[in-house]
Short mmCIF file of C-alpha atoms in Angstrom, two decimals:
data_model
loop_
_atom_site.label_atom_id
_atom_site.label_comp_id
_atom_site.label_asym_id
_atom_site.label_seq_id
_atom_site.Cartn_x
_atom_site.Cartn_y
_atom_site.Cartn_z
CA MET K 1 0.27 -10.29 31.02
CA ARG K 2 1.15 -9.58 27.39
CA ASN K 3 1.62 -6.03 26.23
CA TYR K 4 0.09 -4.42 23.16
CA VAL K 5 1.28 -2.96 19.89
CA ILE K 6 -1.46 -0.58 18.80
CA ILE K 7 -1.22 0.66 15.23
CA GLU K 8 -3.36 3.39 13.71
CA PRO K 9 -2.35 3.46 10.04
CA TYR K 10 -3.42 6.45 8.03
CA ALA K 11 -3.51 7.76 4.43
CA GLY K 12 -4.28 5.48 1.48
CA LEU K 13 -4.45 1.74 0.94
CA ALA K 14 -0.78 0.94 0.29
CA ASN K 15 0.38 3.25 3.09
CA ARG K 16 -1.86 1.47 5.56
CA MET K 17 -0.74 -1.95 4.40
CA ARG K 18 2.95 -1.19 4.86
CA ALA K 19 2.34 0.34 8.29
CA ILE K 20 0.38 -2.73 9.41
CA ALA K 21 3.01 -5.11 7.95
CA GLY K 22 5.68 -3.54 10.13
CA ALA K 23 3.43 -3.54 13.20
CA VAL K 24 2.64 -7.25 12.74
CA GLU K 25 6.33 -8.10 12.62
CA LEU K 26 7.14 -5.88 15.58
CA ALA K 27 4.38 -7.45 17.66
CA ASN K 28 5.72 -10.90 16.83
CA LYS K 29 9.28 -9.94 17.71
CA ILE K 30 8.39 -8.50 21.13
CA ASN K 31 5.65 -11.09 21.84
CA ALA K 32 2.89 -8.50 22.08
CA LYS K 33 -0.77 -8.55 21.07
CA LEU K 34 -1.62 -6.49 18.00
CA LEU K 35 -4.51 -4.03 17.91
CA ILE K 36 -5.32 -2.20 14.66
CA ILE K 37 -7.27 1.05 14.73
CA TRP K 38 -8.87 1.41 11.30
CA VAL K 39 -10.47 4.79 10.57
CA ARG K 40 -12.68 5.21 7.53
CA ASN K 41 -12.16 8.72 6.22
CA ALA K 42 -11.66 10.79 3.07
CA ASP K 43 -8.33 9.06 2.40
CA LEU K 44 -9.86 5.59 2.44
CA TYR K 45 -13.54 5.03 3.02
CA ALA K 46 -13.81 1.26 3.25
CA LYS K 47 -13.85 -1.27 6.05
CA PHE K 48 -10.87 -3.53 6.59
CA SER K 49 -13.17 -6.49 5.87
CA ASP K 50 -14.20 -4.96 2.53
CA LEU K 51 -10.61 -5.40 1.40
CA PHE K 52 -9.00 -8.25 3.35
CA LEU K 53 -9.71 -11.54 5.00
CA PRO K 54 -9.28 -11.48 8.82
CA ILE K 55 -5.72 -11.45 10.17
CA SER K 56 -4.33 -12.38 13.58
CA ALA K 57 -5.10 -9.06 15.22
CA LYS K 58 -7.94 -7.29 16.97
CA ILE K 59 -9.38 -4.62 14.68
CA ILE K 60 -11.39 -1.67 15.96
CA GLU K 61 -13.04 0.46 13.29
CA PHE K 62 -14.25 4.05 13.41
CA ASP K 63 -16.35 5.89 10.89
CA GLY K 64 -14.48 9.18 10.86
CA TYR K 65 -13.19 11.13 13.84
CA GLY K 66 -16.42 11.60 15.77
CA TYR K 67 -17.33 11.02 19.40
CA MET K 68 -16.36 7.34 19.59
CA TYR K 69 -12.95 7.99 18.10
CA LYS K 70 -12.34 10.87 20.51
CA LEU K 71 -13.36 8.62 23.39
CA TYR K 72 -10.84 6.01 22.24
CA ARG K 73 -8.09 8.67 22.09
CA HIS K 74 -9.00 9.83 25.60
CA ILE K 75 -8.77 6.28 26.96
CA ILE K 76 -5.54 5.41 25.14
CA LYS K 77 -3.77 8.44 26.59
CA LYS K 78 -4.31 7.01 30.06
CA ILE K 79 -2.44 3.80 29.20
CA ASN K 80 1.29 3.82 29.78
CA HIS K 81 2.87 3.44 26.35
CA ILE K 82 5.69 4.43 24.03
CA TYR K 83 4.42 6.63 21.21
CA ILE K 84 5.93 6.25 17.74
CA ASP K 85 5.08 8.42 14.74
CA ASP K 86 6.53 9.01 11.25
CA ASN K 87 9.20 11.35 12.53
CA LYS K 88 10.45 8.85 15.11
CA ILE K 89 10.45 6.05 12.54
CA GLN K 90 12.46 8.11 10.06
CA ASN K 91 14.98 9.42 12.55
CA GLU K 92 15.30 6.67 15.14
CA ILE K 93 13.61 3.32 14.63
CA TRP K 94 14.99 2.46 11.21
CA GLN K 95 18.50 3.36 12.25
CA ASP K 96 18.89 0.45 14.67
CA ILE K 97 15.87 -1.82 14.77
CA GLY K 98 17.64 -4.39 16.94
CA ASN K 99 18.20 -1.82 19.66
CA ALA K 100 14.68 -0.47 19.21
CA ILE K 101 13.12 -3.90 19.65
CA GLU K 102 15.09 -4.38 22.86
CA GLN K 103 13.78 -1.06 24.17
CA LEU K 104 10.19 -1.89 23.23
CA LYS K 105 10.04 -5.30 24.91
CA ASP K 106 7.52 -5.58 27.76
CA LYS K 107 6.02 -2.19 26.90
CA ASN K 108 2.83 -1.01 25.26
CA VAL K 109 3.58 0.61 21.91
CA LEU K 110 1.26 3.06 20.15
CA ILE K 111 2.08 3.70 16.50
CA TYR K 112 0.47 6.41 14.39
CA SER K 113 2.03 6.16 10.97
CA CYS K 114 1.72 5.54 7.25
CA MET K 115 5.22 4.05 7.23
CA ASN K 116 6.68 0.63 7.92
CA ILE K 117 8.30 0.68 11.34
CA ILE K 118 10.86 -2.02 10.52
CA ARG K 119 10.71 -2.17 6.71
CA SER K 120 9.11 -5.58 6.67
CA LEU K 121 9.07 -7.27 3.28
CA ASP K 122 6.58 -9.85 4.52
CA TYR K 123 3.03 -9.20 3.36
CA LYS K 124 1.79 -12.78 3.65
CA TYR K 125 -0.73 -11.69 6.29
CA PHE K 126 -2.80 -9.88 3.68
CA LYS K 127 -5.29 -11.93 1.71
CA PRO K 128 -7.92 -10.23 -0.46
CA SER K 129 -11.48 -10.48 0.78
CA LYS K 130 -13.88 -12.91 -0.88
CA LYS K 131 -15.55 -9.99 -2.66
CA ILE K 132 -12.23 -8.80 -4.08
CA SER K 133 -11.17 -12.31 -5.07
CA GLU K 134 -14.36 -12.76 -7.07
CA ILE K 135 -13.51 -9.65 -9.11
CA LEU K 136 -9.92 -10.59 -9.95
CA ASN K 137 -9.07 -11.39 -13.56
CA PRO K 138 -7.86 -15.02 -13.91
CA ASN K 139 -5.84 -14.03 -16.99
CA ILE K 140 -3.41 -11.96 -14.94
CA ASN K 141 -0.34 -14.09 -14.25
CA LYS K 142 3.47 -14.02 -14.34
CA ASP K 143 3.45 -13.73 -18.14
CA VAL K 144 1.80 -10.31 -17.85
CA TYR K 145 3.87 -7.21 -17.02
CA GLY K 146 2.39 -4.67 -14.62
CA ILE K 147 2.45 -0.93 -15.20
CA HIS K 148 1.61 1.54 -12.46
CA ILE K 149 1.35 5.20 -13.44
CA ARG K 150 0.71 7.37 -10.38
CA ARG K 151 -0.77 10.79 -11.01
CA THR K 152 -3.50 13.08 -9.52
CA ASP K 153 -2.24 14.48 -6.18
CA ASN K 154 1.26 12.92 -6.36
CA TRP K 155 3.22 15.64 -8.15
CA VAL K 156 6.53 13.91 -7.40
CA SER K 157 5.55 10.82 -9.40
CA THR K 158 4.12 13.00 -12.15
CA LYS K 159 7.34 14.99 -12.43
CA TYR K 160 9.94 12.23 -12.16
CA SER K 161 8.05 9.35 -13.83
CA PRO K 162 6.59 10.92 -16.98
CA THR K 163 4.34 8.88 -19.25
CA LYS K 164 6.88 8.81 -22.07
CA LEU K 165 9.07 6.47 -20.01
CA PHE K 166 6.28 3.91 -19.72
CA ILE K 167 5.43 4.16 -23.40
CA SER K 168 9.09 3.67 -24.28
CA LYS K 169 9.28 0.58 -22.06
CA ILE K 170 6.14 -0.91 -23.61
CA LYS K 171 7.55 -0.39 -27.10
CA GLU K 172 10.85 -1.94 -26.02
CA ASP K 173 9.13 -5.08 -24.72
CA LEU K 174 6.83 -5.33 -27.75
CA ALA K 175 9.86 -5.23 -30.05
CA ILE K 176 10.98 -8.43 -28.32
CA ASN K 177 7.54 -10.02 -28.06
CA PRO K 178 4.68 -8.44 -30.08
CA ASN K 179 2.18 -10.46 -28.05
CA GLN K 180 3.37 -9.25 -24.66
CA MET K 181 0.44 -8.23 -22.44
CA PHE K 182 0.52 -5.44 -19.86
CA TYR K 183 -1.77 -4.76 -16.93
CA LEU K 184 -2.21 -1.00 -16.55
CA ALA K 185 -3.12 0.52 -13.18
CA THR K 186 -3.44 4.29 -12.99
CA ASP K 187 -5.45 6.91 -11.15
CA ASP K 188 -5.65 9.07 -14.28
CA LEU K 189 -8.30 8.05 -16.81
CA ASN K 190 -6.74 10.26 -19.49
CA GLU K 191 -3.47 8.37 -19.15
CA GLU K 192 -5.40 5.12 -19.38
CA LYS K 193 -7.18 6.18 -22.58
CA ASN K 194 -3.94 7.44 -24.14
CA ILE K 195 -2.02 4.20 -23.57
CA ILE K 196 -4.90 1.97 -24.65
CA LYS K 197 -5.20 4.01 -27.84
CA GLN K 198 -1.52 3.43 -28.62
CA PHE K 199 -1.46 -0.26 -27.69
CA PRO K 200 -5.07 -1.48 -28.06
CA LYS K 201 -4.22 -5.19 -28.28
CA ASN K 202 -1.71 -5.35 -25.45
CA ILE K 203 -3.28 -3.53 -22.50
CA ILE K 204 -5.48 -5.07 -19.80
CA ILE K 205 -7.30 -2.85 -17.32
CA HIS K 206 -9.84 -3.09 -14.54
CA LYS K 207 -12.58 -0.64 -15.44
CA LYS K 208 -13.01 1.78 -12.57
CA ASN K 209 -16.32 3.07 -11.32
CA SER K 210 -14.83 5.88 -9.22
CA LEU K 211 -11.52 7.54 -8.33
CA ASP K 212 -12.84 9.31 -5.23
CA ARG K 213 -11.10 7.84 -2.17
CA ALA K 214 -14.05 8.90 -0.03
CA ASN K 215 -16.14 6.46 -2.06
CA LYS K 216 -15.98 2.78 -1.08
CA THR K 217 -16.31 1.73 -4.71
CA ALA K 218 -13.11 3.60 -5.57
CA ILE K 219 -11.22 1.82 -2.78
CA ILE K 220 -12.48 -1.55 -4.02
CA ASP K 221 -11.24 -0.66 -7.51
CA SER K 222 -7.89 0.41 -6.09
CA MET K 223 -7.56 -2.86 -4.20
CA VAL K 224 -8.30 -4.81 -7.38
CA ASP K 225 -5.56 -2.87 -9.20
CA LEU K 226 -3.12 -3.57 -6.37
CA CYS K 227 -3.90 -7.29 -6.40
CA HIS K 228 -3.55 -7.50 -10.17
CA LEU K 229 -0.18 -5.73 -10.14
CA SER K 230 1.06 -8.11 -7.45
CA MET K 231 0.09 -11.07 -9.67
CA CYS K 232 2.23 -9.92 -12.62
CA GLY K 233 5.71 -11.14 -13.53
CA LYS K 234 7.24 -7.73 -12.87
CA ILE K 235 6.15 -4.14 -12.38
CA TYR K 236 7.15 -0.92 -14.07
CA GLY K 237 6.41 1.49 -11.25
CA SER K 238 6.29 5.20 -10.51
CA TYR K 239 8.84 7.06 -8.46
CA TYR K 240 7.79 7.91 -4.88
CA SER K 241 4.74 5.66 -4.93
CA SER K 242 3.89 3.37 -2.04
CA PHE K 243 1.34 1.68 -4.31
CA SER K 244 4.07 0.47 -6.68
CA ASN K 245 6.21 -0.59 -3.73
CA VAL K 246 3.55 -2.60 -1.92
CA ALA K 247 2.36 -4.31 -5.11
CA ALA K 248 5.91 -5.58 -5.68
CA ARG K 249 6.53 -6.53 -2.06
CA TRP K 250 3.28 -8.43 -1.66
CA HIS K 251 4.44 -11.47 -3.65
CA GLY K 252 8.13 -10.66 -3.93
CA ILE K 253 8.32 -9.62 -7.58
CA ASN K 254 10.75 -7.22 -9.21
CA LYS K 255 9.75 -3.59 -9.51
CA TYR K 256 11.50 -1.29 -11.95
CA ILE K 257 11.13 2.38 -11.08
CA LEU K 258 10.88 4.35 -14.29
CA GLN K 259 12.45 7.62 -13.29
CA GLU K 260 13.63 10.52 -15.42
CA GLY K 261 17.30 10.00 -16.19
CA LYS K 262 17.60 6.47 -14.79
CA GLU K 263 15.91 3.16 -14.13
CA GLU K 264 16.19 1.35 -10.82
CA ILE K 265 15.19 -2.09 -9.62
CA CYS K 266 14.37 -2.23 -5.93
CA PHE K 267 11.76 -3.00 -3.28
CA ASP K 268 11.86 0.38 -1.48
#
């Protein structure tokens, strides 16, 4: 009888994607069945199927943390399993994944995390839903450069990746090619207006209907931004942003973190 890897990803879209990516790879490595617990809540109020095509996993969805979710938690506690959370991933799992996989073989594993348990760079399992695909702009391709400016509740990105760095980079690229196009994804409409005003002929956006994560429309818009960024030739991303990271990882493109005092190219 095969064992299970049960993953309950939490937080926003990119956080959930990276957590699931690691769980998929772990399940494959230890020959376990994968079960995804997808909770619609204030961080992300959309069904898995609203965003993605089906993947090779059983998905159980809950609308918030009501009675049915509590019943699931009661049942899962009775199953013999190894519990892994963010703290364990940070301090143990990533340190020696080979040893961890050996320990997890033939066991049920329950993961509650917004992190990638084994830092998988393989996001091929994720395909945008038909609804998302129909929204995507066919003009976004490798000739377009992606820009992701993370703001609102992420003070770390706001502090260490100020807007002036992105403006400077746009000007630098336009000096080389005045016709260079940029796809701008941001959760701050004031930033969006400011950059469009400065570069009206070179900026492409997806017009957002909402920025409220508790609104399904906002999550759809976020997914469209993520897909568009992943379709670009490269990404100028924000420091400490899983959204920038996942967009780059999805199709293996270069991401340049624009950070105060330095610029880095990396996947993590």
